């Protein structure tokens, strides 16, 4: 069987051969430059703003995180530590329809000072002509149909509303560093001001969501003990009034039955007053537990107004296209030489 081998490359011969095809390069490269520039200029620029925050992990309420996890279909056992689970849930929370519907209603202002009623209405997303589906949809559905009602109806979106939510989901990303628990949120928009505003609002919204989940049970307890306190207060005031009225109207009567009635009303008023004080103590304890379970978020990096666009990389794209065309033409010109040198 004949063994194939590759003979050393004669670089002078390769250079002469490529030079003989110089007219092709002189035509193809300028044409590639013009076409690639025209294509990339049709792609609108977008800006990305980032924010980073880290939650304080003190007292952890496993029941609150269990309810948060169950809303995403995740079952966590009682033996698992909520500190390790909660950061992993943040990206899932940010991608949920309910979260994005709320974010879609945030008022934003573009770089020209124009206030838009919601991000959902910011459908001035420009699309290149060769992206036919997106280009067509942006022309047909120029204005968003998401309004405040969509917040309460996040599970039943129509086709266009669902497309808007998908667009927002693609433009917002969230990641969590498992070692440091630092939450990174980045938002992409075609307006730098809107990108910064949405990054800031997304950070605030995710904080409020986590606080709500972690303090859910404690907040219910506070509401319950507040109602109980008000009830006991009313009862105590009524008992004191009944005692005072009866005492004032029978102060000059020395009958034993009257004295007994006065003592009974005084004892009853003291009992209701004690019950009210106990309810007040329970209410203050519930407030303390609520404060204890409320996480504190430290913002490591606030959202800033991006100066330079993040996409597309126009110069890199044009250079890449020219290198690719040069390589392709070079391979075509050297095809016969390569075949002849392989035996």
Short mmCIF file of C-alpha atoms in Angstrom, two decimals:
data_model
loop_
_atom_site.label_atom_id
_atom_site.label_comp_id
_atom_site.label_asym_id
_atom_site.label_seq_id
_atom_site.Cartn_x
_atom_site.Cartn_y
_atom_site.Cartn_z
CA UNK A 1 0.00 0.00 0.00
CA UNK A 2 1.43 3.39 -0.98
CA UNK A 3 2.08 5.74 1.92
CA UNK A 4 0.99 9.33 1.47
CA UNK A 5 3.25 12.10 2.66
CA UNK A 6 3.25 15.86 2.51
CA UNK A 7 6.25 17.50 0.90
CA UNK A 8 7.57 20.73 2.47
CA UNK A 9 5.79 23.89 1.39
CA UNK A 10 7.51 26.13 -1.15
CA UNK A 11 6.43 29.54 0.18
CA UNK A 12 7.89 31.39 -2.80
CA UNK A 13 5.86 29.29 -5.18
CA UNK A 14 2.72 29.85 -3.07
CA UNK A 15 3.31 33.59 -3.03
CA UNK A 16 3.78 33.71 -6.82
CA UNK A 17 0.64 31.66 -7.33
CA UNK A 18 -1.43 33.93 -5.09
CA UNK A 19 0.01 37.00 -6.78
CA UNK A 20 -1.13 35.65 -10.15
CA UNK A 21 -4.70 35.78 -8.79
CA UNK A 22 -4.28 39.28 -7.43
CA UNK A 23 -7.09 40.67 -9.58
CA UNK A 24 -9.56 38.41 -7.78
CA UNK A 25 -8.37 39.71 -4.41
CA UNK A 26 -8.45 43.32 -5.62
CA UNK A 27 -12.08 42.87 -6.63
CA UNK A 28 -13.31 40.58 -3.85
CA UNK A 29 -11.85 42.38 -0.83
CA UNK A 30 -13.24 45.88 -1.56
CA UNK A 31 -16.55 44.30 -2.48
CA UNK A 32 -16.53 42.32 0.77
CA UNK A 33 -15.71 45.46 2.71
CA UNK A 34 -18.61 47.37 1.16
CA UNK A 35 -21.15 44.56 1.50
CA UNK A 36 -20.19 43.62 5.07
CA UNK A 37 -20.24 47.28 6.09
CA UNK A 38 -23.66 47.73 4.53
CA UNK A 39 -25.00 44.64 6.29
CA UNK A 40 -23.61 45.47 9.74
CA UNK A 41 -24.77 49.08 9.48
CA UNK A 42 -28.32 47.78 9.09
CA UNK A 43 -28.04 46.04 12.45
CA UNK A 44 -29.09 48.56 15.12
CA UNK A 45 -26.78 49.14 18.04
CA UNK A 46 -27.74 48.04 21.52
CA UNK A 47 -26.46 49.02 24.95
CA UNK A 48 -26.02 46.88 28.05
CA UNK A 49 -26.20 48.07 31.64
CA UNK A 50 -25.24 45.86 34.58
CA UNK A 51 -25.86 45.89 38.29
CA UNK A 52 -24.56 43.66 41.07
CA UNK A 53 -25.95 43.08 44.54
CA UNK A 54 -25.47 40.60 47.35
CA UNK A 55 -28.10 39.59 49.93
CA UNK A 56 -27.42 39.46 53.64
CA UNK A 57 -27.79 35.92 54.91
CA UNK A 58 -28.65 36.01 58.57
CA UNK A 59 -31.75 34.25 59.84
CA UNK A 60 -33.22 32.03 57.16
CA UNK A 61 -36.88 31.06 56.93
CA UNK A 62 -36.96 27.72 55.16
CA UNK A 63 -40.75 27.80 54.77
CA UNK A 64 -40.55 31.04 52.78
CA UNK A 65 -37.94 29.62 50.42
CA UNK A 66 -39.93 26.41 50.11
CA UNK A 67 -42.95 28.40 48.91
CA UNK A 68 -40.73 30.28 46.45
CA UNK A 69 -39.22 27.04 45.17
CA UNK A 70 -42.59 25.33 44.86
CA UNK A 71 -43.83 28.16 42.62
CA UNK A 72 -41.22 27.03 40.09
CA UNK A 73 -41.95 23.32 40.57
CA UNK A 74 -38.84 22.74 42.67
CA UNK A 75 -39.16 20.51 45.72
CA UNK A 76 -36.59 21.18 48.42
CA UNK A 77 -36.29 18.93 51.42
CA UNK A 78 -36.24 20.09 55.00
CA UNK A 79 -32.64 18.96 55.33
CA UNK A 80 -31.44 21.40 52.69
CA UNK A 81 -30.04 24.78 53.68
CA UNK A 82 -31.99 27.75 52.39
CA UNK A 83 -28.83 29.85 52.12
CA UNK A 84 -27.52 27.57 49.38
CA UNK A 85 -30.82 27.34 47.55
CA UNK A 86 -32.12 30.88 47.45
CA UNK A 87 -29.51 32.41 45.11
CA UNK A 88 -30.07 29.64 42.58
CA UNK A 89 -33.73 30.59 42.38
CA UNK A 90 -33.15 34.22 41.48
CA UNK A 91 -32.52 33.66 37.74
CA UNK A 92 -35.67 31.49 37.53
CA UNK A 93 -37.66 34.17 39.28
CA UNK A 94 -36.42 36.85 36.91
CA UNK A 95 -37.44 34.77 33.88
CA UNK A 96 -40.97 34.11 35.13
CA UNK A 97 -43.89 35.68 33.28
CA UNK A 98 -45.20 37.40 36.41
CA UNK A 99 -41.89 39.14 37.05
CA UNK A 100 -41.47 40.21 33.43
CA UNK A 101 -45.06 41.46 33.24
CA UNK A 102 -44.42 43.68 36.25
CA UNK A 103 -41.16 44.88 34.75
CA UNK A 104 -42.92 45.62 31.46
CA UNK A 105 -45.01 48.27 33.21
CA UNK A 106 -42.03 50.28 34.47
CA UNK A 107 -41.99 53.83 33.16
CA UNK A 108 -38.80 54.69 31.32
CA UNK A 109 -37.33 57.75 29.66
CA UNK A 110 -35.19 57.55 26.55
CA UNK A 111 -32.12 59.64 25.77
CA UNK A 112 -34.30 62.24 24.04
CA UNK A 113 -36.31 62.82 27.22
CA UNK A 114 -39.41 61.07 25.94
CA UNK A 115 -41.27 59.24 28.72
CA UNK A 116 -42.69 55.89 27.68
CA UNK A 117 -45.60 54.41 29.57
CA UNK A 118 -43.94 51.00 29.82
CA UNK A 119 -41.07 48.96 28.46
CA UNK A 120 -43.68 46.83 26.72
CA UNK A 121 -44.56 49.90 24.64
CA UNK A 122 -40.93 50.43 23.77
CA UNK A 123 -41.36 48.60 20.54
CA UNK A 124 -39.19 50.94 18.62
CA UNK A 125 -36.81 48.02 18.48
CA UNK A 126 -35.23 48.33 15.08
CA UNK A 127 -34.57 45.16 13.16
CA UNK A 128 -32.38 44.63 10.10
CA UNK A 129 -34.28 44.09 6.88
CA UNK A 130 -32.87 40.57 6.51
CA UNK A 131 -34.44 39.52 9.83
CA UNK A 132 -37.77 39.12 8.07
CA UNK A 133 -39.97 37.77 10.94
CA UNK A 134 -38.88 40.41 13.48
CA UNK A 135 -38.90 43.16 10.86
CA UNK A 136 -42.44 42.25 9.78
CA UNK A 137 -43.76 41.98 13.34
CA UNK A 138 -42.32 45.36 14.28
CA UNK A 139 -44.07 46.95 11.33
CA UNK A 140 -47.43 45.24 11.95
CA UNK A 141 -47.43 45.54 15.76
CA UNK A 142 -45.76 48.86 16.27
CA UNK A 143 -47.37 49.52 19.64
CA UNK A 144 -47.38 47.06 22.51
CA UNK A 145 -50.66 45.78 23.89
CA UNK A 146 -49.40 45.14 27.42
CA UNK A 147 -51.18 47.23 30.02
CA UNK A 148 -51.52 47.08 33.80
CA UNK A 149 -54.10 44.29 33.55
CA UNK A 150 -51.42 41.94 32.27
CA UNK A 151 -49.82 41.95 35.75
CA UNK A 152 -52.86 40.14 37.13
CA UNK A 153 -53.23 37.92 34.08
CA UNK A 154 -49.65 36.77 33.49
CA UNK A 155 -50.71 33.17 32.82
CA UNK A 156 -53.11 34.07 30.00
CA UNK A 157 -51.27 36.18 27.48
CA UNK A 158 -52.31 36.52 23.88
CA UNK A 159 -49.87 35.86 21.04
CA UNK A 160 -48.53 39.39 20.76
CA UNK A 161 -48.21 39.84 24.53
CA UNK A 162 -46.31 36.59 24.72
CA UNK A 163 -43.95 37.80 21.96
CA UNK A 164 -43.28 41.00 23.91
CA UNK A 165 -42.51 39.01 27.07
CA UNK A 166 -40.15 36.79 25.07
CA UNK A 167 -38.38 39.88 23.78
CA UNK A 168 -37.94 41.22 27.31
CA UNK A 169 -36.73 37.81 28.52
CA UNK A 170 -34.01 37.77 25.85
CA UNK A 171 -32.83 41.24 26.80
CA UNK A 172 -32.53 40.58 30.55
CA UNK A 173 -30.15 38.08 32.11
CA UNK A 174 -29.46 37.19 35.71
CA UNK A 175 -26.69 35.04 37.13
CA UNK A 176 -25.52 34.14 40.63
CA UNK A 177 -21.99 33.43 41.74
CA UNK A 178 -22.24 30.23 43.79
CA UNK A 179 -19.14 31.07 45.82
CA UNK A 180 -19.88 34.67 46.73
CA UNK A 181 -23.71 34.72 46.20
CA UNK A 182 -23.31 37.93 44.19
CA UNK A 183 -26.31 38.48 41.92
CA UNK A 184 -25.51 40.01 38.53
CA UNK A 185 -28.29 41.52 36.43
CA UNK A 186 -27.72 42.87 32.93
CA UNK A 187 -30.22 44.54 30.64
CA UNK A 188 -29.86 45.17 26.93
CA UNK A 189 -31.75 47.92 25.12
CA UNK A 190 -31.28 50.03 22.03
CA UNK A 191 -31.34 53.16 24.18
CA UNK A 192 -28.61 53.62 26.85
CA UNK A 193 -30.92 55.47 29.23
CA UNK A 194 -33.56 52.77 29.05
CA UNK A 195 -30.95 50.06 29.60
CA UNK A 196 -29.72 51.74 32.80
CA UNK A 197 -33.23 52.41 34.10
CA UNK A 198 -34.39 48.85 33.50
CA UNK A 199 -31.30 47.39 35.17
CA UNK A 200 -31.99 49.53 38.23
CA UNK A 201 -35.71 48.65 38.27
CA UNK A 202 -35.01 44.94 37.77
CA UNK A 203 -32.66 45.06 40.76
CA UNK A 204 -35.28 46.77 42.93
CA UNK A 205 -38.04 44.44 41.77
CA UNK A 206 -36.11 41.27 42.47
CA UNK A 207 -35.27 42.60 45.94
CA UNK A 208 -38.93 43.25 46.67
CA UNK A 209 -39.85 39.77 45.42
CA UNK A 210 -37.28 38.06 47.65
CA UNK A 211 -38.30 40.16 50.65
CA UNK A 212 -41.94 39.32 50.02
CA UNK A 213 -41.25 35.58 49.84
CA UNK A 214 -38.98 35.51 52.87
CA UNK A 215 -41.32 37.58 55.05
CA UNK A 216 -44.60 36.12 53.84
CA UNK A 217 -45.48 34.16 57.00
CA UNK A 218 -44.10 36.83 59.35
CA UNK A 219 -46.19 39.50 57.58
CA UNK A 220 -49.32 37.38 58.03
CA UNK A 221 -48.51 37.05 61.72
CA UNK A 222 -48.08 40.80 62.06
CA UNK A 223 -51.45 41.43 60.43
CA UNK A 224 -53.14 38.83 62.65
CA UNK A 225 -51.68 40.17 65.92
CA UNK A 226 -52.45 43.74 64.88
CA UNK A 227 -56.12 42.84 64.42
CA UNK A 228 -56.06 40.94 67.74
CA UNK A 229 -54.45 43.92 69.48
CA UNK A 230 -57.09 46.33 68.15
CA UNK A 231 -59.84 43.97 69.25
CA UNK A 232 -58.44 43.60 72.77
CA UNK A 233 -57.91 47.34 72.99
CA UNK A 234 -61.54 47.98 72.14
CA UNK A 235 -62.67 45.40 74.70
CA UNK A 236 -60.41 46.89 77.38
CA UNK A 237 -61.68 50.41 76.70
CA UNK A 238 -65.30 49.21 76.83
CA UNK A 239 -64.68 47.39 80.13
CA UNK A 240 -62.97 50.44 81.68
CA UNK A 241 -65.83 52.68 80.53
CA UNK A 242 -68.44 50.29 81.97
CA UNK A 243 -66.59 50.22 85.29
CA UNK A 244 -66.17 54.00 85.41
CA UNK A 245 -69.82 54.69 84.50
CA UNK A 246 -71.18 52.26 87.11
CA UNK A 247 -68.80 53.55 89.79
CA UNK A 248 -69.74 57.21 89.14
CA UNK A 249 -73.46 56.49 89.21
CA UNK A 250 -73.31 54.37 92.42
CA UNK A 251 -70.57 56.15 94.37
CA UNK A 252 -72.94 57.24 97.19
CA UNK A 253 -74.72 53.90 97.49
CA UNK A 254 -73.34 51.73 100.28
CA UNK A 255 -75.25 48.54 99.60
CA UNK A 256 -73.20 45.34 99.57
CA UNK A 257 -74.53 44.30 96.14
CA UNK A 258 -73.34 47.57 94.69
CA UNK A 259 -69.85 47.11 96.13
CA UNK A 260 -69.75 43.57 94.77
CA UNK A 261 -70.80 44.77 91.32
CA UNK A 262 -68.12 47.50 91.36
CA UNK A 263 -65.42 45.00 92.31
CA UNK A 264 -66.57 42.61 89.57
CA UNK A 265 -66.46 45.36 86.94
CA UNK A 266 -63.01 46.46 88.15
CA UNK A 267 -61.68 42.91 87.97
CA UNK A 268 -63.17 42.48 84.51
CA UNK A 269 -61.57 45.73 83.34
CA UNK A 270 -58.20 44.59 84.70
CA UNK A 271 -58.55 41.24 82.92
CA UNK A 272 -59.31 42.94 79.60
CA UNK A 273 -56.44 45.37 80.16
CA UNK A 274 -54.06 42.47 80.79
CA UNK A 275 -55.29 40.72 77.64
CA UNK A 276 -54.68 43.92 75.68
CA UNK A 277 -51.14 44.23 77.05
CA UNK A 278 -50.43 40.60 76.13
CA UNK A 279 -51.75 41.22 72.61
CA UNK A 280 -49.50 44.28 72.36
CA UNK A 281 -46.50 42.18 73.40
CA UNK A 282 -47.37 39.53 70.79
CA UNK A 283 -47.75 42.23 68.13
CA UNK A 284 -44.37 43.74 68.96
CA UNK A 285 -42.82 40.25 68.88
CA UNK A 286 -44.33 39.64 65.42
CA UNK A 287 -42.89 42.95 64.22
CA UNK A 288 -39.48 41.92 65.54
CA UNK A 289 -39.68 38.58 63.73
CA UNK A 290 -40.70 40.36 60.54
CA UNK A 291 -37.70 42.66 60.82
CA UNK A 292 -35.46 39.67 61.57
CA UNK A 293 -36.60 37.81 58.47
CA UNK A 294 -36.31 40.82 56.16
CA UNK A 295 -33.11 40.46 54.11
CA UNK A 296 -30.79 43.37 53.45
CA UNK A 297 -29.31 43.74 49.98
CA UNK A 298 -25.99 45.45 49.44
CA UNK A 299 -25.57 46.98 45.99
CA UNK A 300 -22.01 46.31 44.91
CA UNK A 301 -22.38 47.95 41.51
CA UNK A 302 -25.24 50.23 40.62
CA UNK A 303 -26.63 50.52 37.12
CA UNK A 304 -24.69 53.09 35.09
CA UNK A 305 -25.46 54.74 31.79
CA UNK A 306 -23.54 52.80 29.11
CA UNK A 307 -21.40 55.04 26.92
CA UNK A 308 -20.38 52.58 24.22
CA UNK A 309 -22.72 50.11 22.49
CA UNK A 310 -22.26 46.46 23.42
CA UNK A 311 -23.48 45.09 20.10
CA UNK A 312 -22.80 44.73 17.26
CA UNK A 313 -19.02 44.80 16.99
CA UNK A 314 -18.96 46.45 13.56
CA UNK A 315 -15.20 46.68 13.00
CA UNK A 316 -14.68 43.12 14.20
CA UNK A 317 -17.45 41.89 11.90
CA UNK A 318 -16.01 43.60 8.82
CA UNK A 319 -12.48 42.37 9.57
CA UNK A 320 -13.77 38.84 10.15
CA UNK A 321 -15.61 38.84 6.85
CA UNK A 322 -12.55 40.07 4.96
CA UNK A 323 -10.32 37.47 6.62
CA UNK A 324 -12.86 34.75 5.83
CA UNK A 325 -13.12 35.81 2.17
CA UNK A 326 -9.32 36.06 1.89
CA UNK A 327 -8.91 32.60 3.34
CA UNK A 328 -11.63 31.17 1.10
CA UNK A 329 -10.18 32.68 -2.10
CA UNK A 330 -6.67 31.60 -1.07
CA UNK A 331 -7.77 28.00 -0.57
CA UNK A 332 -9.50 28.06 -3.96
CA UNK A 333 -6.41 29.44 -5.71
CA UNK A 334 -4.09 26.92 -4.02
CA UNK A 335 -6.41 23.96 -4.47
CA UNK A 336 -4.43 22.43 -7.35
CA UNK A 337 -1.11 23.04 -5.63
CA UNK A 338 -2.32 21.39 -2.45
CA UNK A 339 -3.67 18.37 -4.30
CA UNK A 340 -0.47 17.97 -6.29
CA UNK A 341 1.70 18.13 -3.14
CA UNK A 342 -0.25 15.37 -1.44
CA UNK A 343 0.77 11.93 -2.72
#
